[in-house]
């Protein structure tokens, strides 16, 4: 960064803690009641990746795989899937064959699922990039490996329970190939009250319809991923962990009593969470249904991240909608693509060769945390005590350190205008909220304002003032609550937030 234009007292970026430099050696990988490992850990210690064995179950606590369908005749769905995918795996398939295959075991939806986006992708770009029928045949073979690769039930990460799942990148690729071919049973209806209404969609059907430029770009990223994971020399060979973290309400901070002052902050208009935030805990500006519109039309921060790192998409298979006191942390994902632009200008640019080192569990040093901000139809709604507390708690759940890891071994947080795009939040308020949560979690922050230089200067100035005056989180919380009162009394012409905070903090300091 250009030191000449750096706001005064900026915490040096280089000094923020990052993995692997701050890494604390992990214990041996082993399953436990709160950690399901889908590979055999004994074999793993000997350097082999072998699926962990078990008995598949068909119940409300586990992913329903297409392999079993005890309600009707045994294996009936899988035998149709097998027959259809075997045809595709033999090569020479066109989009119409893919459509027929998918419809063969989703007959109820065959009239309502359009495939125009897939047709248009093939016509527009596919011929130039890779051979459609060849990729489809490799993907079909991968999907057919499901019974060999997934031998243990996959728990659903349900609300109110902290639980982690570790699986191999190959297992993920196989589950995603099944998602692409829409083989997962009971996952096509999102209607209120339906079995999986509280879960994100996982079958890719929505990606194939409503052709648009966005869909074509998404499909380029998705096909590139499948082409890579089915390549002889490019097949990934690591592990990934998905951890749902739930903090019970009594264990959340008592905000007005918190005595911490702010931790170190580096604000920058340049850079992005995924690039400059490498090695830090990277915030995913999530939807409570993780992945948001990645399989539909959405194409902002979360969706772009899921397309560049498609292993994230598998979280949708097992992660129930996040509650206010929950987050999802993902460790070890790989990046496959490079993109350009944002939203309507988004474009898949090409392959990315990820050389990120791996930890003792063969997971890449890349950790993401999905936290969903509140979505405000009317931005004025955010200045209430309840909404501010909700956002503080949510940020804290995402930022909290592993209780067994000392602060010195915990990376900083890479974040930015969380909740301030599609969700209409106020970046000034969200920056303060995240600084407060980071202070209680005892972690430093890298804050990327995504090109906004003015915001970067304002945030830095506000931070410096609070820090220099040793304003505690509890005091700041009280000031924010006072601002909410002020706001409700002057909803049309409230005072600027930072101006108000500066003044209130100044009065407080002078009274000390
Ligand atoms: N690095 C840093 N900042 C970024 C980046 C990046 N890579 N990308 C965007 N920003 P938004 P939200 C900034 O709208 O409001 C999705 O559909 C940029 O200034 O993605 O929390 C989810 O699934 C942008 O305006 O987050 C949810 O449903 C701002 O961050 C919903 O959107 C907010 O990005 C979440 O919306």
Short mmCIF file of C-alpha atoms and ligand atoms in Angstrom, two decimals:
data_model
loop_
_atom_site.label_atom_id
_atom_site.label_comp_id
_atom_site.label_asym_id
_atom_site.label_seq_id
_atom_site.Cartn_x
_atom_site.Cartn_y
_atom_site.Cartn_z
CA UNK A 1 0.00 0.00 0.00
CA UNK A 2 1.13 3.57 -0.66
CA UNK A 3 2.50 4.70 2.71
CA UNK A 4 2.12 8.38 1.77
CA UNK A 5 -1.68 8.08 1.55
CA UNK A 6 -2.07 5.90 4.58
CA UNK A 7 -4.17 7.47 7.34
CA UNK A 8 -2.17 8.24 10.46
CA UNK A 9 -1.55 5.45 12.94
CA UNK A 10 -2.78 2.74 10.61
CA UNK A 11 -1.93 -0.65 12.09
CA UNK A 12 0.59 -2.24 9.71
CA UNK A 13 -1.05 -4.89 7.56
CA UNK A 14 2.02 -7.11 7.82
CA UNK A 15 1.63 -7.34 11.57
CA UNK A 16 -1.86 -8.80 11.48
CA UNK A 17 -1.76 -12.47 12.42
CA UNK A 18 -2.21 -14.93 9.60
CA UNK A 19 -2.16 -18.68 9.14
CA UNK A 20 0.13 -20.55 8.81
CA UNK A 21 2.50 -18.17 10.68
CA UNK A 22 0.32 -18.15 13.80
CA UNK A 23 -0.66 -21.81 13.50
CA UNK A 24 -0.98 -23.92 16.62
CA UNK A 25 -0.33 -27.58 15.94
CA UNK A 26 -3.56 -29.58 15.71
CA UNK A 27 -4.36 -32.72 17.67
CA UNK A 28 -4.51 -35.95 15.70
CA UNK A 29 -7.62 -36.09 13.52
CA UNK A 30 -10.17 -38.23 15.26
CA UNK A 31 -13.98 -38.42 15.22
CA UNK A 32 -15.87 -37.44 18.37
CA UNK A 33 -19.53 -36.97 19.33
CA UNK A 34 -19.35 -33.39 18.04
CA UNK A 35 -17.14 -34.11 15.02
CA UNK A 36 -18.08 -36.51 12.25
CA UNK A 37 -15.17 -37.52 10.05
CA UNK A 38 -16.19 -39.17 6.79
CA UNK A 39 -12.79 -40.68 6.11
CA UNK A 40 -11.09 -43.43 8.06
CA UNK A 41 -8.82 -41.62 10.52
CA UNK A 42 -6.57 -44.66 11.15
CA UNK A 43 -5.89 -44.91 7.45
CA UNK A 44 -5.43 -41.16 7.30
CA UNK A 45 -2.59 -41.39 9.84
CA UNK A 46 -0.95 -43.82 7.40
CA UNK A 47 -1.31 -41.31 4.59
CA UNK A 48 -4.34 -42.88 2.90
CA UNK A 49 -7.72 -41.34 2.15
CA UNK A 50 -10.27 -44.10 2.59
CA UNK A 51 -13.99 -43.50 3.22
CA UNK A 52 -15.08 -44.24 6.77
CA UNK A 53 -17.50 -47.16 6.94
CA UNK A 54 -20.91 -47.25 8.58
CA UNK A 55 -24.54 -48.02 7.82
CA UNK A 56 -26.55 -45.56 5.85
CA UNK A 57 -29.64 -44.32 7.62
CA UNK A 58 -32.80 -42.69 6.43
CA UNK A 59 -33.93 -40.34 9.16
CA UNK A 60 -34.47 -36.71 9.98
CA UNK A 61 -30.96 -36.26 11.42
CA UNK A 62 -28.99 -37.26 8.35
CA UNK A 63 -28.68 -36.36 4.71
CA UNK A 64 -31.00 -38.55 2.67
CA UNK A 65 -28.79 -39.96 -0.04
CA UNK A 66 -30.21 -41.20 -3.32
CA UNK A 67 -28.79 -44.61 -2.40
CA UNK A 68 -31.58 -45.49 -0.02
CA UNK A 69 -35.24 -44.92 -0.15
CA UNK A 70 -36.78 -47.08 2.50
CA UNK A 71 -40.20 -45.58 2.12
CA UNK A 72 -40.65 -47.09 -1.33
CA UNK A 73 -38.79 -50.04 -2.67
CA UNK A 74 -35.16 -50.37 -1.67
CA UNK A 75 -32.65 -48.79 -4.03
CA UNK A 76 -35.33 -47.84 -6.53
CA UNK A 77 -34.17 -44.27 -7.01
CA UNK A 78 -30.53 -45.24 -7.25
CA UNK A 79 -31.18 -47.86 -9.89
CA UNK A 80 -32.86 -45.25 -12.12
CA UNK A 81 -30.07 -42.76 -11.37
CA UNK A 82 -27.44 -45.38 -12.18
CA UNK A 83 -29.05 -46.29 -15.45
CA UNK A 84 -29.35 -42.68 -16.57
CA UNK A 85 -25.90 -41.59 -15.42
CA UNK A 86 -24.25 -44.64 -16.96
CA UNK A 87 -25.61 -43.54 -20.32
CA UNK A 88 -24.11 -40.07 -19.81
CA UNK A 89 -20.81 -41.53 -18.67
CA UNK A 90 -20.39 -43.39 -21.92
CA UNK A 91 -19.83 -40.07 -23.72
CA UNK A 92 -21.28 -38.15 -26.62
CA UNK A 93 -24.06 -36.57 -24.55
CA UNK A 94 -25.75 -33.33 -25.47
CA UNK A 95 -27.71 -31.00 -23.22
CA UNK A 96 -30.90 -32.81 -24.17
CA UNK A 97 -29.46 -36.08 -22.83
CA UNK A 98 -28.55 -34.41 -19.54
CA UNK A 99 -32.07 -33.04 -19.33
CA UNK A 100 -33.58 -36.46 -20.00
CA UNK A 101 -31.35 -38.09 -17.42
CA UNK A 102 -32.27 -35.58 -14.73
CA UNK A 103 -35.96 -35.85 -15.58
CA UNK A 104 -35.87 -39.65 -15.44
CA UNK A 105 -35.64 -39.65 -11.65
CA UNK A 106 -37.37 -36.30 -11.07
CA UNK A 107 -40.48 -36.98 -13.10
CA UNK A 108 -42.71 -34.82 -10.93
CA UNK A 109 -40.68 -31.79 -11.98
CA UNK A 110 -39.92 -32.68 -15.57
CA UNK A 111 -42.47 -30.26 -16.98
CA UNK A 112 -41.52 -27.36 -14.74
CA UNK A 113 -37.70 -27.36 -14.85
CA UNK A 114 -36.36 -25.32 -17.76
CA UNK A 115 -32.89 -26.03 -19.14
CA UNK A 116 -32.52 -22.98 -21.37
CA UNK A 117 -29.53 -21.61 -19.40
CA UNK A 118 -27.61 -24.84 -19.97
CA UNK A 119 -28.47 -24.80 -23.69
CA UNK A 120 -27.40 -21.23 -23.96
CA UNK A 121 -24.15 -21.86 -22.08
CA UNK A 122 -23.24 -24.62 -24.52
CA UNK A 123 -24.10 -22.48 -27.53
CA UNK A 124 -22.36 -19.35 -26.25
CA UNK A 125 -19.11 -20.44 -24.68
CA UNK A 126 -18.81 -24.09 -24.05
CA UNK A 127 -17.36 -25.13 -27.37
CA UNK A 128 -14.45 -22.77 -26.85
CA UNK A 129 -13.70 -23.94 -23.34
CA UNK A 130 -14.04 -27.64 -22.85
CA UNK A 131 -15.76 -30.50 -24.45
CA UNK A 132 -19.25 -30.65 -22.93
CA UNK A 133 -19.87 -34.34 -23.49
CA UNK A 134 -16.45 -35.23 -22.11
CA UNK A 135 -16.90 -33.21 -18.90
CA UNK A 136 -20.44 -34.55 -18.50
CA UNK A 137 -19.20 -38.10 -18.89
CA UNK A 138 -16.49 -37.58 -16.23
CA UNK A 139 -19.03 -35.91 -13.94
CA UNK A 140 -21.47 -38.79 -14.36
CA UNK A 141 -18.74 -41.28 -13.49
CA UNK A 142 -17.90 -39.24 -10.41
CA UNK A 143 -21.55 -39.09 -9.30
CA UNK A 144 -21.82 -42.87 -9.74
CA UNK A 145 -19.01 -43.36 -7.24
CA UNK A 146 -21.32 -42.22 -4.44
CA UNK A 147 -21.79 -45.68 -2.84
CA UNK A 148 -17.99 -46.19 -2.81
CA UNK A 149 -17.07 -42.74 -1.56
CA UNK A 150 -19.76 -42.06 1.03
CA UNK A 151 -20.12 -45.05 3.30
CA UNK A 152 -21.04 -43.32 6.51
CA UNK A 153 -24.19 -41.29 7.19
CA UNK A 154 -23.73 -37.52 6.87
CA UNK A 155 -25.30 -35.71 9.82
CA UNK A 156 -27.42 -32.64 9.18
CA UNK A 157 -25.95 -29.58 10.90
CA UNK A 158 -29.14 -28.57 12.62
CA UNK A 159 -30.12 -25.50 14.58
CA UNK A 160 -29.08 -25.27 18.24
CA UNK A 161 -26.26 -27.80 17.95
CA UNK A 162 -22.59 -27.16 17.40
CA UNK A 163 -21.20 -29.93 15.24
CA UNK A 164 -18.44 -30.36 12.66
CA UNK A 165 -18.12 -32.55 9.59
CA UNK A 166 -14.75 -33.28 7.97
CA UNK A 167 -14.68 -34.90 4.57
CA UNK A 168 -12.32 -35.22 1.66
CA UNK A 169 -12.33 -32.93 -1.35
CA UNK A 170 -13.02 -36.00 -3.48
CA UNK A 171 -16.07 -36.86 -1.38
CA UNK A 172 -17.24 -33.26 -1.78
CA UNK A 173 -16.77 -33.43 -5.55
CA UNK A 174 -18.85 -36.60 -5.70
CA UNK A 175 -21.65 -35.06 -3.63
CA UNK A 176 -21.57 -31.98 -5.84
CA UNK A 177 -21.69 -34.09 -9.00
CA UNK A 178 -24.83 -35.68 -7.56
CA UNK A 179 -26.19 -32.22 -6.80
CA UNK A 180 -25.48 -31.18 -10.39
CA UNK A 181 -27.46 -34.17 -11.67
CA UNK A 182 -30.20 -33.41 -9.10
CA UNK A 183 -30.13 -36.86 -7.53
CA UNK A 184 -30.81 -35.86 -3.91
CA UNK A 185 -34.27 -37.03 -2.87
CA UNK A 186 -36.73 -34.81 -1.00
CA UNK A 187 -34.74 -31.70 -1.87
CA UNK A 188 -36.81 -30.26 -4.69
CA UNK A 189 -39.58 -28.66 -2.68
CA UNK A 190 -38.97 -25.60 -0.56
CA UNK A 191 -42.62 -25.02 0.26
CA UNK A 192 -43.43 -23.84 3.76
CA UNK A 193 -43.80 -26.84 6.04
CA UNK A 194 -42.03 -29.25 3.68
CA UNK A 195 -39.36 -31.55 5.11
CA UNK A 196 -36.39 -29.43 3.99
CA UNK A 197 -38.02 -26.00 4.05
CA UNK A 198 -35.40 -24.91 6.59
CA UNK A 199 -32.50 -25.98 4.38
CA UNK A 200 -30.96 -24.34 1.31
CA UNK A 201 -31.58 -26.00 -2.04
CA UNK A 202 -28.83 -28.35 -3.19
CA UNK A 203 -29.97 -29.92 -6.46
CA UNK A 204 -28.69 -27.66 -9.25
CA UNK A 205 -32.00 -27.49 -11.19
CA UNK A 206 -32.41 -23.72 -10.77
CA UNK A 207 -29.02 -23.09 -12.31
CA UNK A 208 -30.18 -24.61 -15.59
CA UNK A 209 -33.17 -22.35 -16.22
CA UNK A 210 -33.81 -18.64 -16.87
CA UNK A 211 -30.90 -18.11 -19.22
CA UNK A 212 -28.95 -14.94 -18.64
CA UNK A 213 -25.43 -13.64 -18.90
CA UNK A 214 -25.04 -14.28 -15.17
CA UNK A 215 -26.05 -17.92 -15.50
CA UNK A 216 -23.58 -18.46 -18.33
CA UNK A 217 -20.74 -17.06 -16.21
CA UNK A 218 -21.79 -19.20 -13.25
CA UNK A 219 -21.85 -22.31 -15.41
CA UNK A 220 -18.36 -21.53 -16.70
CA UNK A 221 -17.09 -21.54 -13.09
CA UNK A 222 -19.00 -24.71 -12.23
CA UNK A 223 -17.86 -26.66 -15.29
CA UNK A 224 -14.30 -25.54 -14.74
CA UNK A 225 -14.51 -26.90 -11.19
CA UNK A 226 -15.80 -30.28 -12.37
CA UNK A 227 -13.25 -30.41 -15.16
CA UNK A 228 -10.48 -29.85 -12.61
CA UNK A 229 -11.66 -32.32 -9.97
CA UNK A 230 -12.08 -35.04 -12.59
CA UNK A 231 -8.70 -34.36 -14.20
CA UNK A 232 -6.04 -37.01 -13.82
CA UNK A 233 -3.42 -34.67 -12.41
CA UNK A 234 -5.66 -32.02 -10.89
CA UNK A 235 -7.89 -34.12 -8.66
CA UNK A 236 -7.72 -32.55 -5.19
CA UNK A 237 -6.46 -34.69 -2.34
CA UNK A 238 -7.13 -32.80 0.87
CA UNK A 239 -9.82 -32.47 3.51
CA UNK A 240 -12.32 -29.76 4.39
CA UNK A 241 -14.15 -29.13 7.68
CA UNK A 242 -17.61 -27.56 7.99
CA UNK A 243 -18.44 -26.51 11.53
CA UNK A 244 -21.73 -25.15 12.75
CA UNK A 245 -21.14 -23.04 15.86
CA UNK A 246 -24.00 -22.22 18.16
CA UNK A 247 -23.49 -20.09 21.27
CA UNK A 248 -26.27 -20.36 23.83
CA UNK A 249 -27.87 -17.03 24.72
CA UNK A 250 -26.50 -16.94 28.31
CA UNK A 251 -22.96 -17.31 26.91
CA UNK A 252 -23.21 -14.32 24.60
CA UNK A 253 -21.53 -11.10 25.76
CA UNK A 254 -23.34 -8.72 28.08
CA UNK A 255 -22.61 -5.83 25.78
CA UNK A 256 -23.18 -3.03 28.20
CA UNK A 257 -20.77 -4.61 30.69
CA UNK A 258 -17.89 -5.30 28.31
CA UNK A 259 -14.75 -3.52 29.45
CA UNK A 260 -12.50 -4.24 26.47
CA UNK A 261 -11.16 -1.42 24.31
CA UNK A 262 -10.85 -1.85 20.55
CA UNK A 263 -8.23 -4.22 19.12
CA UNK A 264 -5.91 -3.32 16.22
CA UNK A 265 -7.49 -2.26 12.97
CA UNK A 266 -6.18 -1.94 9.46
CA UNK A 267 -8.61 -0.22 7.09
CA UNK A 268 -8.03 -0.15 3.38
CA UNK A 269 -10.03 0.91 0.33
CA UNK A 270 -7.88 -1.45 -1.73
CA UNK A 271 -7.96 -5.18 -1.59
CA UNK A 272 -10.55 -7.85 -1.04
CA UNK A 273 -11.31 -10.29 1.73
CA UNK A 274 -10.28 -13.30 -0.34
CA UNK A 275 -7.03 -11.91 -1.75
CA UNK A 276 -5.46 -9.65 0.87
CA UNK A 277 -7.28 -11.52 3.66
CA UNK A 278 -5.41 -14.75 2.84
CA UNK A 279 -4.53 -16.59 6.05
CA UNK A 280 -7.07 -14.63 8.12
CA UNK A 281 -10.58 -15.60 9.13
CA UNK A 282 -12.45 -14.41 6.06
CA UNK A 283 -16.01 -13.24 6.45
CA UNK A 284 -18.68 -14.51 4.07
CA UNK A 285 -21.49 -11.92 3.89
CA UNK A 286 -23.97 -14.72 4.04
CA UNK A 287 -27.63 -15.46 3.70
CA UNK A 288 -29.11 -17.48 6.57
CA UNK A 289 -29.50 -20.18 3.92
CA UNK A 290 -25.76 -20.45 3.27
CA UNK A 291 -24.71 -19.77 -0.29
CA UNK A 292 -27.73 -17.51 -0.86
CA UNK A 293 -28.54 -17.30 -4.55
CA UNK A 294 -25.49 -19.19 -5.83
CA UNK A 295 -27.66 -21.73 -7.66
CA UNK A 296 -30.14 -19.04 -8.72
CA UNK A 297 -29.62 -15.49 -9.90
CA UNK A 298 -27.68 -13.94 -6.97
CA UNK A 299 -24.15 -12.79 -7.74
CA UNK A 300 -22.66 -10.68 -4.96
CA UNK A 301 -19.97 -11.36 -2.38
CA UNK A 302 -21.22 -14.71 -1.07
CA UNK A 303 -22.25 -16.15 -4.41
CA UNK A 304 -18.97 -15.10 -6.06
CA UNK A 305 -17.01 -16.76 -3.26
CA UNK A 306 -19.02 -19.96 -3.65
CA UNK A 307 -18.35 -19.97 -7.39
CA UNK A 308 -14.61 -19.42 -7.02
CA UNK A 309 -14.47 -22.08 -4.27
CA UNK A 310 -17.34 -24.44 -5.25
CA UNK A 311 -16.57 -26.86 -2.41
CA UNK A 312 -18.47 -24.36 -0.29
CA UNK A 313 -21.67 -25.28 -2.15
CA UNK A 314 -21.80 -28.67 -0.45
CA UNK A 315 -22.58 -26.86 2.84
CA UNK A 316 -26.07 -26.41 1.40
CA UNK A 317 -26.59 -30.15 1.54
CA UNK A 318 -26.42 -30.33 5.32
CA UNK A 319 -26.58 -26.86 6.90
CA UNK A 320 -29.93 -25.84 8.28
CA UNK A 321 -30.80 -22.15 8.10
CA UNK A 322 -28.62 -20.19 10.55
CA UNK A 323 -30.30 -18.85 13.68
CA UNK A 324 -29.32 -15.52 15.22
CA UNK A 325 -26.77 -17.13 17.56
CA UNK A 326 -25.11 -19.33 14.95
CA UNK A 327 -22.51 -19.30 12.19
CA UNK A 328 -20.87 -21.78 9.84
CA UNK A 329 -17.07 -21.97 9.71
CA UNK A 330 -15.39 -23.70 6.80
CA UNK A 331 -11.71 -24.66 6.86
CA UNK A 332 -9.63 -26.00 4.03
CA UNK A 333 -11.41 -25.08 0.82
CA UNK A 334 -9.53 -24.63 -2.41
CA UNK A 335 -9.88 -21.88 -4.96
CA UNK A 336 -10.36 -23.03 -8.55
CA UNK A 337 -11.13 -19.91 -10.56
CA UNK A 338 -10.32 -16.28 -11.18
CA UNK A 339 -13.14 -13.86 -11.84
CA UNK A 340 -13.59 -10.26 -12.80
CA UNK A 341 -16.35 -7.79 -11.94
CA UNK A 342 -19.29 -7.94 -9.61
CA UNK A 343 -22.98 -8.64 -10.00
CA UNK A 344 -23.96 -7.85 -13.63
CA UNK A 345 -20.36 -7.30 -14.68
CA UNK A 346 -19.16 -10.59 -13.14
CA UNK A 347 -17.18 -12.74 -15.52
CA UNK A 348 -15.41 -16.05 -15.09
CA UNK A 349 -11.86 -15.37 -16.24
CA UNK A 350 -9.97 -18.58 -15.98
CA UNK A 351 -8.37 -21.25 -13.81
CA UNK A 352 -6.66 -20.50 -10.53
CA UNK A 353 -3.89 -22.72 -9.29
CA UNK A 354 -4.17 -22.72 -5.53
CA UNK A 355 -0.83 -23.21 -3.85
CA UNK A 356 -2.05 -22.51 -0.32
CA UNK A 357 -0.23 -24.77 2.13
CA UNK A 358 -2.11 -27.40 4.13
CA UNK A 359 -2.36 -28.07 7.86
CA UNK A 360 -1.86 -31.43 9.62
CA UNK A 361 -5.35 -32.50 8.55
CA UNK A 362 -4.49 -31.78 4.90
CA UNK A 363 -6.79 -28.78 4.89
CA UNK A 364 -5.66 -25.67 3.05
CA UNK A 365 -4.95 -22.72 5.32
CA UNK A 366 -8.13 -20.99 4.27
CA UNK A 367 -10.88 -20.33 6.76
CA UNK A 368 -14.21 -18.70 6.01
CA UNK A 369 -17.02 -17.84 8.36
CA UNK A 370 -20.58 -17.43 7.11
CA UNK A 371 -22.49 -14.87 9.13
CA UNK A 372 -25.81 -13.49 7.94
CA UNK A 373 -26.60 -9.86 8.64
CA UNK A 374 -30.16 -8.63 8.99
CA UNK A 375 -31.75 -7.58 5.75
CA UNK A 376 -33.43 -4.18 6.03
CA UNK A 377 -36.19 -3.22 3.63
CA UNK A 378 -36.14 0.20 5.19
CA UNK A 379 -32.60 1.11 6.32
CA UNK A 380 -34.06 3.13 9.20
CA UNK A 381 -34.99 -0.16 10.90
CA UNK A 382 -31.37 -0.85 11.79
CA UNK A 383 -31.08 1.85 14.43
CA UNK A 384 -32.86 -0.01 17.19
CA UNK A 385 -31.38 -1.50 20.32
CA UNK A 386 -32.63 -4.99 19.43
CA UNK A 387 -31.26 -4.94 15.91
CA UNK A 388 -27.87 -3.62 17.02
CA UNK A 389 -27.65 -6.31 19.69
CA UNK A 390 -28.61 -8.97 17.16
CA UNK A 391 -25.85 -7.88 14.78
CA UNK A 392 -23.29 -7.65 17.62
CA UNK A 393 -24.16 -11.18 18.72
CA UNK A 394 -24.02 -12.55 15.19
CA UNK A 395 -20.63 -10.95 14.52
CA UNK A 396 -19.35 -12.22 17.86
CA UNK A 397 -20.48 -15.80 17.17
CA UNK A 398 -18.53 -15.66 13.91
CA UNK A 399 -15.43 -14.00 15.37
CA UNK A 400 -15.13 -15.88 18.67
CA UNK A 401 -11.81 -17.61 19.13
CA UNK A 402 -11.65 -21.33 19.62
CA UNK A 403 -11.75 -21.47 23.44
CA UNK A 404 -8.72 -23.80 23.44
CA UNK A 405 -6.55 -21.59 21.26
CA UNK A 406 -4.65 -18.69 22.80
CA UNK A 407 -5.08 -15.26 21.20
CA UNK A 408 -1.47 -15.31 19.93
CA UNK A 409 -2.28 -18.30 17.75
CA UNK A 410 -5.51 -16.89 16.36
CA UNK A 411 -5.52 -15.13 12.98
CA UNK A 412 -7.01 -11.68 12.48
CA UNK A 413 -10.40 -11.21 10.83
CA UNK A 414 -10.72 -10.04 7.23
CA UNK A 415 -14.02 -8.29 6.67
CA UNK A 416 -15.69 -5.23 5.16
CA UNK A 417 -19.14 -3.84 4.55
CA UNK A 418 -20.99 -6.87 5.89
CA UNK A 419 -24.74 -6.52 5.40
CA UNK A 420 -24.36 -3.22 3.53
CA UNK A 421 -25.05 -4.19 -0.06
CA UNK A 422 -28.01 -6.43 -0.83
CA UNK A 423 -29.06 -6.15 2.82
CA UNK A 424 -29.09 -2.34 3.01
CA UNK A 425 -27.08 -1.87 6.20
CA UNK A 426 -25.21 1.30 7.12
CA UNK A 427 -21.45 0.71 6.62
CA UNK A 428 -20.61 3.17 9.39
CA UNK A 429 -22.71 1.28 11.91
CA UNK A 430 -21.57 -2.14 10.71
CA UNK A 431 -17.91 -1.12 10.99
CA UNK A 432 -18.45 -0.14 14.64
CA UNK A 433 -20.40 -3.32 15.36
CA UNK A 434 -17.65 -5.50 13.89
CA UNK A 435 -14.94 -3.58 15.79
CA UNK A 436 -16.84 -4.19 19.03
CA UNK A 437 -17.33 -7.90 18.36
CA UNK A 438 -13.65 -8.25 17.41
CA UNK A 439 -12.62 -6.49 20.62
CA UNK A 440 -14.59 -8.91 22.79
CA UNK A 441 -13.24 -11.84 20.75
CA UNK A 442 -9.72 -10.37 21.21
CA UNK A 443 -8.89 -10.42 17.53
CA UNK A 444 -7.50 -7.79 15.21
CA UNK A 445 -9.37 -6.66 12.11
CA UNK A 446 -8.50 -6.00 8.48
CA UNK A 447 -11.38 -3.97 7.05
CA UNK A 448 -11.69 -3.60 3.28
CA UNK A 449 -14.01 -0.83 2.13
CA UNK A 450 -14.12 -2.19 -1.42
CA UNK A 451 -12.83 0.87 -3.24
CA UNK A 452 -14.45 3.48 -0.99
CA UNK A 453 -11.58 5.79 0.04
CA UNK A 454 -13.77 8.23 1.91
CA UNK A 455 -15.25 5.48 4.05
CA UNK A 456 -11.79 4.11 4.80
CA UNK A 457 -10.68 7.52 6.11
CA UNK A 458 -13.86 7.98 8.16
CA UNK A 459 -13.64 4.55 9.74
CA UNK A 460 -9.98 5.08 10.55
CA UNK A 461 -10.68 8.49 12.10
CA UNK A 462 -13.54 7.14 14.21
CA UNK A 463 -11.44 4.18 15.31
CA UNK A 464 -8.51 6.37 16.26
CA UNK A 465 -10.70 8.60 18.35
CA UNK A 466 -12.26 5.68 20.23
CA UNK A 467 -8.92 4.02 20.75
CA UNK A 468 -7.09 7.17 21.86
CA UNK A 469 -9.84 7.89 24.35
CA UNK A 470 -9.92 4.28 25.60
CA UNK A 471 -13.65 3.99 24.96
CA UNK A 472 -14.76 0.54 26.06
CA UNK A 473 -17.13 -1.72 24.17
CA UNK A 474 -19.68 -1.27 26.97
CA UNK A 475 -19.52 2.51 26.67
CA UNK A 476 -19.79 2.40 22.92
CA UNK A 477 -22.80 0.11 23.23
CA UNK A 478 -24.45 2.63 25.48
CA UNK A 479 -23.70 5.44 23.02
CA UNK A 480 -25.19 3.41 20.18
CA UNK A 481 -28.33 2.82 22.23
CA UNK A 482 -28.55 6.55 22.88
CA UNK A 483 -28.17 7.16 19.17
CA UNK A 484 -31.11 4.83 18.55
CA UNK A 485 -33.23 6.98 20.86
CA UNK A 486 -32.04 10.10 19.08
CA UNK A 487 -32.80 8.45 15.76
CA UNK A 488 -36.34 7.51 16.77
CA UNK A 489 -36.95 11.11 17.82
CA UNK A 490 -35.49 12.58 14.60
CA UNK A 491 -36.09 9.89 11.98
CA UNK A 492 -36.10 12.38 9.13
CA UNK A 493 -32.99 14.33 10.02
CA UNK A 494 -30.89 12.39 12.49
CA UNK A 495 -27.34 13.51 13.22
CA UNK A 496 -24.55 11.66 11.54
CA UNK A 497 -23.62 8.52 13.46
CA UNK A 498 -19.88 9.19 13.76
CA UNK A 499 -20.45 12.83 14.67
CA UNK A 500 -22.83 11.72 17.42
CA UNK A 501 -20.48 9.00 18.70
CA UNK A 502 -17.49 11.38 18.71
CA UNK A 503 -19.36 13.95 20.71
CA UNK A 504 -20.80 11.47 23.21
CA UNK A 505 -17.43 9.78 23.65
CA UNK A 506 -15.81 13.20 24.15
CA UNK A 507 -18.30 14.11 26.89
CA UNK A 508 -17.67 10.76 28.53
CA UNK A 509 -13.89 11.23 28.41
CA UNK A 510 -14.04 14.74 29.83
CA UNK A 511 -16.08 13.45 32.76
CA UNK A 512 -13.52 10.84 33.72
N1 LIG B 1 -14.20 -8.05 -0.34
C1 LIG B 1 -14.52 -6.98 0.42
N2 LIG B 1 -15.68 -6.33 0.33
C2 LIG B 1 -16.58 -6.76 -0.56
C3 LIG B 1 -16.34 -7.88 -1.39
C4 LIG B 1 -15.08 -8.54 -1.26
N3 LIG B 1 -14.76 -9.58 -2.01
N4 LIG B 1 -17.40 -8.07 -2.18
C5 LIG B 1 -18.29 -7.13 -1.84
N5 LIG B 1 -17.81 -6.32 -0.88
P1 LIG B 1 -23.12 -8.02 -0.22
P2 LIG B 1 -24.86 -8.22 2.15
C6 LIG B 1 -18.50 -5.17 -0.24
O1 LIG B 1 -24.19 -7.22 -0.86
O2 LIG B 1 -25.38 -6.84 2.08
C7 LIG B 1 -26.05 -12.43 -0.97
O3 LIG B 1 -27.07 -12.79 -1.85
C8 LIG B 1 -19.27 -4.30 -1.20
O4 LIG B 1 -19.10 -2.96 -0.76
O5 LIG B 1 -22.69 -9.27 -0.89
O6 LIG B 1 -24.49 -8.79 3.50
C9 LIG B 1 -26.03 -13.31 0.26
O7 LIG B 1 -26.36 -14.64 -0.06
C10 LIG B 1 -20.70 -4.74 -1.00
O8 LIG B 1 -21.63 -3.73 -1.30
O9 LIG B 1 -23.52 -8.43 1.29
C11 LIG B 1 -27.07 -12.66 1.11
O10 LIG B 1 -28.36 -13.10 0.78
C12 LIG B 1 -20.72 -5.10 0.45
O11 LIG B 1 -19.44 -5.68 0.68
C13 LIG B 1 -26.90 -11.19 0.79
O12 LIG B 1 -26.32 -11.13 -0.50
C14 LIG B 1 -21.81 -6.04 0.86
O13 LIG B 1 -21.82 -7.17 0.01
C15 LIG B 1 -25.98 -10.52 1.77
O14 LIG B 1 -25.92 -9.15 1.47
#
